[in-house]
Short mmCIF file of C-alpha atoms in Angstrom, two decimals:
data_model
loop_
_atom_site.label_atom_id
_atom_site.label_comp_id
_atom_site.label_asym_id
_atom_site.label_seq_id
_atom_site.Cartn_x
_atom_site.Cartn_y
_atom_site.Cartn_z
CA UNK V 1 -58.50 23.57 44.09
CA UNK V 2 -56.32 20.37 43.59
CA UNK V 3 -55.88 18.18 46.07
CA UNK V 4 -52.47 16.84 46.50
CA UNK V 5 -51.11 13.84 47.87
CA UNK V 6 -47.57 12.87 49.60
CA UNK V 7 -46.19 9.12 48.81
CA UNK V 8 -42.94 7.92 50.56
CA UNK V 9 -42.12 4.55 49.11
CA UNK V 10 -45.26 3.99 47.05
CA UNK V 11 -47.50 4.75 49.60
CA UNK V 12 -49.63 7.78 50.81
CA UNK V 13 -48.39 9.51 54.03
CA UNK V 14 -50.23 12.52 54.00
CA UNK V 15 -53.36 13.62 52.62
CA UNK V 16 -54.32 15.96 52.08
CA UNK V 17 -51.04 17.90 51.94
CA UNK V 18 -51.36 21.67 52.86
CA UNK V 19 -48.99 24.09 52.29
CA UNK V 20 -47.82 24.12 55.65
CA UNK V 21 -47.35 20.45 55.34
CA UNK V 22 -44.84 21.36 52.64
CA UNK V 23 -42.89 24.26 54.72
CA UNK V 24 -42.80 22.03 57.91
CA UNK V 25 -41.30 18.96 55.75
CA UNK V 26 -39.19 21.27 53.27
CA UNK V 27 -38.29 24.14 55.77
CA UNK V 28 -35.46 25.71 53.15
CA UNK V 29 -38.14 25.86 50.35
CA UNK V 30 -40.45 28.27 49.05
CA UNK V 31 -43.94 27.52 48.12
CA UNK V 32 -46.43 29.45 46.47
CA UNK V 33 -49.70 30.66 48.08
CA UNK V 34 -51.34 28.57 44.95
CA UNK V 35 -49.99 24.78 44.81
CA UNK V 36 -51.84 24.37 41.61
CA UNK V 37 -49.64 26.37 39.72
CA UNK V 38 -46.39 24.32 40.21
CA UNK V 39 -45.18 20.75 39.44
CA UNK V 40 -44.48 19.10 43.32
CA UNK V 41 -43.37 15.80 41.86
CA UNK V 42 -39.88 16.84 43.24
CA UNK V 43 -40.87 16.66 46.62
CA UNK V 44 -43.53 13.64 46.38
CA UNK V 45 -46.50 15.25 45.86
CA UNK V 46 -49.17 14.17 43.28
CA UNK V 47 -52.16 15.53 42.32
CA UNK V 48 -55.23 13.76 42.95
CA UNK V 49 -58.62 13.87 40.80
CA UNK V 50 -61.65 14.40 42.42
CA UNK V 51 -64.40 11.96 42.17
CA UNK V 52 -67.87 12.28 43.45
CA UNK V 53 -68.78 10.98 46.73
CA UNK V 54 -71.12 8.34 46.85
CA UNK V 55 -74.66 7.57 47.81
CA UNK V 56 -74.74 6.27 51.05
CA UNK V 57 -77.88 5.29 53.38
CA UNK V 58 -76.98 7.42 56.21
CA UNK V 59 -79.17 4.76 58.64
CA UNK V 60 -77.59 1.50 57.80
CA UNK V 61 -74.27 2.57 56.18
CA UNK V 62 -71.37 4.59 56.75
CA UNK V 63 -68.91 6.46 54.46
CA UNK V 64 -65.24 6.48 54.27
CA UNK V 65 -62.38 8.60 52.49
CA UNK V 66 -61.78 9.66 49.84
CA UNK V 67 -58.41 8.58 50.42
CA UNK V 68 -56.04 8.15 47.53
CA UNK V 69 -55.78 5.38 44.64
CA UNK V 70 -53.81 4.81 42.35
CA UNK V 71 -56.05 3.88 38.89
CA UNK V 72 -53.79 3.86 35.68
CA UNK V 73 -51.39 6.34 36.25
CA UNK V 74 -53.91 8.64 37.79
CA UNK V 75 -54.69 9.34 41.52
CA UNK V 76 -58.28 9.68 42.13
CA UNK V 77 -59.83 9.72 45.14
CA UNK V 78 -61.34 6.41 46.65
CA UNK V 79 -64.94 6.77 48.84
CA UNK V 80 -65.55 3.22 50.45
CA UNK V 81 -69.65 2.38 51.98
CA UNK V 82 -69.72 -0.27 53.95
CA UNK V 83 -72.32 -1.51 56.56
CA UNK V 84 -72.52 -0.44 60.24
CA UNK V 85 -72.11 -3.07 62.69
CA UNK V 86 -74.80 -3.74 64.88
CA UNK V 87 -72.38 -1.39 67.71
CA UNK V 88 -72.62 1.27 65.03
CA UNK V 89 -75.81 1.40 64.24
CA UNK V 90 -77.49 1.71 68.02
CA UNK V 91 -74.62 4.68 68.05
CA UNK V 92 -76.27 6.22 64.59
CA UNK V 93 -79.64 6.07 65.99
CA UNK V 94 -78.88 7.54 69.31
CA UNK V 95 -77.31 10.26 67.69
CA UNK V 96 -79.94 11.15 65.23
CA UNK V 97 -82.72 10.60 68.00
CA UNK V 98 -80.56 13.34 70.37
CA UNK V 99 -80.44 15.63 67.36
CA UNK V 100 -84.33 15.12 66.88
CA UNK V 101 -85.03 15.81 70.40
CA UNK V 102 -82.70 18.98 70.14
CA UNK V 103 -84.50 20.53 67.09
CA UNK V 104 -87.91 19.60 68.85
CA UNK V 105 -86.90 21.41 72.21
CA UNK V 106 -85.86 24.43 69.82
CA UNK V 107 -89.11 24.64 68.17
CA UNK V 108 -91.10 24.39 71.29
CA UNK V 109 -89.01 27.08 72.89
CA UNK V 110 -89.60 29.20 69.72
CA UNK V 111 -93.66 28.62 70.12
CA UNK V 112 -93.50 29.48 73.95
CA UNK V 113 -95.03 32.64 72.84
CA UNK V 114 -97.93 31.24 71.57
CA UNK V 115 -99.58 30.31 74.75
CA UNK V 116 -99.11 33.29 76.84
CA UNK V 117 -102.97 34.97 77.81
CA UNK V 118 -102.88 37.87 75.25
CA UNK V 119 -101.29 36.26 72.15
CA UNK V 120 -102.61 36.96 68.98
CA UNK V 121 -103.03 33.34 67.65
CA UNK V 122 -105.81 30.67 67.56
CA UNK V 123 -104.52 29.16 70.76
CA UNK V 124 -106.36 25.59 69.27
CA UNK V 125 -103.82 25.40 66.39
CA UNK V 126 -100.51 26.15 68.33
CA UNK V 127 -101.08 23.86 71.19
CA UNK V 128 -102.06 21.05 68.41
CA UNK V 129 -98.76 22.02 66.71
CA UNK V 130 -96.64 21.44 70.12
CA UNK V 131 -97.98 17.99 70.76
CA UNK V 132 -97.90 16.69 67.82
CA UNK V 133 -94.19 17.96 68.12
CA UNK V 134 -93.76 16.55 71.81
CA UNK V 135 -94.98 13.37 69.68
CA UNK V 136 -92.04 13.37 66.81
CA UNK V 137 -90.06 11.08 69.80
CA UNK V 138 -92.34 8.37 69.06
CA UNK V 139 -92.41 8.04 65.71
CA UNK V 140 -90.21 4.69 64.72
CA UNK V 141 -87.57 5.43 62.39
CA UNK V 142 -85.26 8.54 63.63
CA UNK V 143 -83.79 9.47 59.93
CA UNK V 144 -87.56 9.49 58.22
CA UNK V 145 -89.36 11.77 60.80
CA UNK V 146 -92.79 13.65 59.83
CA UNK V 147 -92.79 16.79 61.90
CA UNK V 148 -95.73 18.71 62.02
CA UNK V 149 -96.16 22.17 60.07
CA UNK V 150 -96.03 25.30 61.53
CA UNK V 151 -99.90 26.68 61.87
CA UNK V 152 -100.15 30.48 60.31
#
């Protein structure tokens, strides 16, 4: 699908545009379910190429766009990486720690069964397995965790 992009006075209003974009701004036209299959130069719409986003380090870096450039008579998307700010980062790292601690609580909840009296495991291995997952929290770097494997 082709993304498309509305410019008023050389610049980029809206993007992406949606069909319903188009009906709300042109309420006397008719569009087509498909917007790839028409020419929407008439009402200031251009296509724009897609271009892979880029690598990013999700722990020290953050991602922006696309938003749309214009590169020799072509619009092509535009990703920008830049560097979180010291703000941003302590933000980042809360967020992946709560996310850590979420999928931790999960998998303990999911082992609960394992230490009931009459369950059919080697009790040793399970309770092993949910410290050393009541342990991920200490570990130092919240995006590189090593969380323990699941005994069988």
């Amino acid at each position: 699908m082709t993304k498309l992009a509305f410019i008023e006075d050389g610049e980029v209003t809206e993007f992406p545009v949606t069909r319903d974009f188009l009906k709300t701004k042109y309420p006397n036209t008719s569009f087509p379910l498909d917007l790839d299959t028409v020419d929407l130069t008439d009402f200031k719409c251009v296509k724009v190429t897609s271009t892979p986003r880029p690598d990013y380090t999700l722990a020290t870096q953050k991602l922006t766009g696309p938003v749309p450039e214009l590169d020799n008579d072509t619009w092509k998307e535009k990703w920008t990486v830049s560097d979180l700010s010291a703000e941003e980062k302590k933000a980042s790292d809360n967020s992946q720690w709560r996310s850590a601690r979420a999928q931790r609580n999960q998998e303990l909840i999911d082992s609960d069964w394992t230490q009931v009296a009459d369950a059919p495991v080697d009790k040793a291995a399970w309770a092993t397995y949910r410290q050393e997952l009541r342990d991920v929290t200490k570990q130092s770097d919240p995006y590189n965790l090593s969380w323990p494997i699941i005994p069988t």
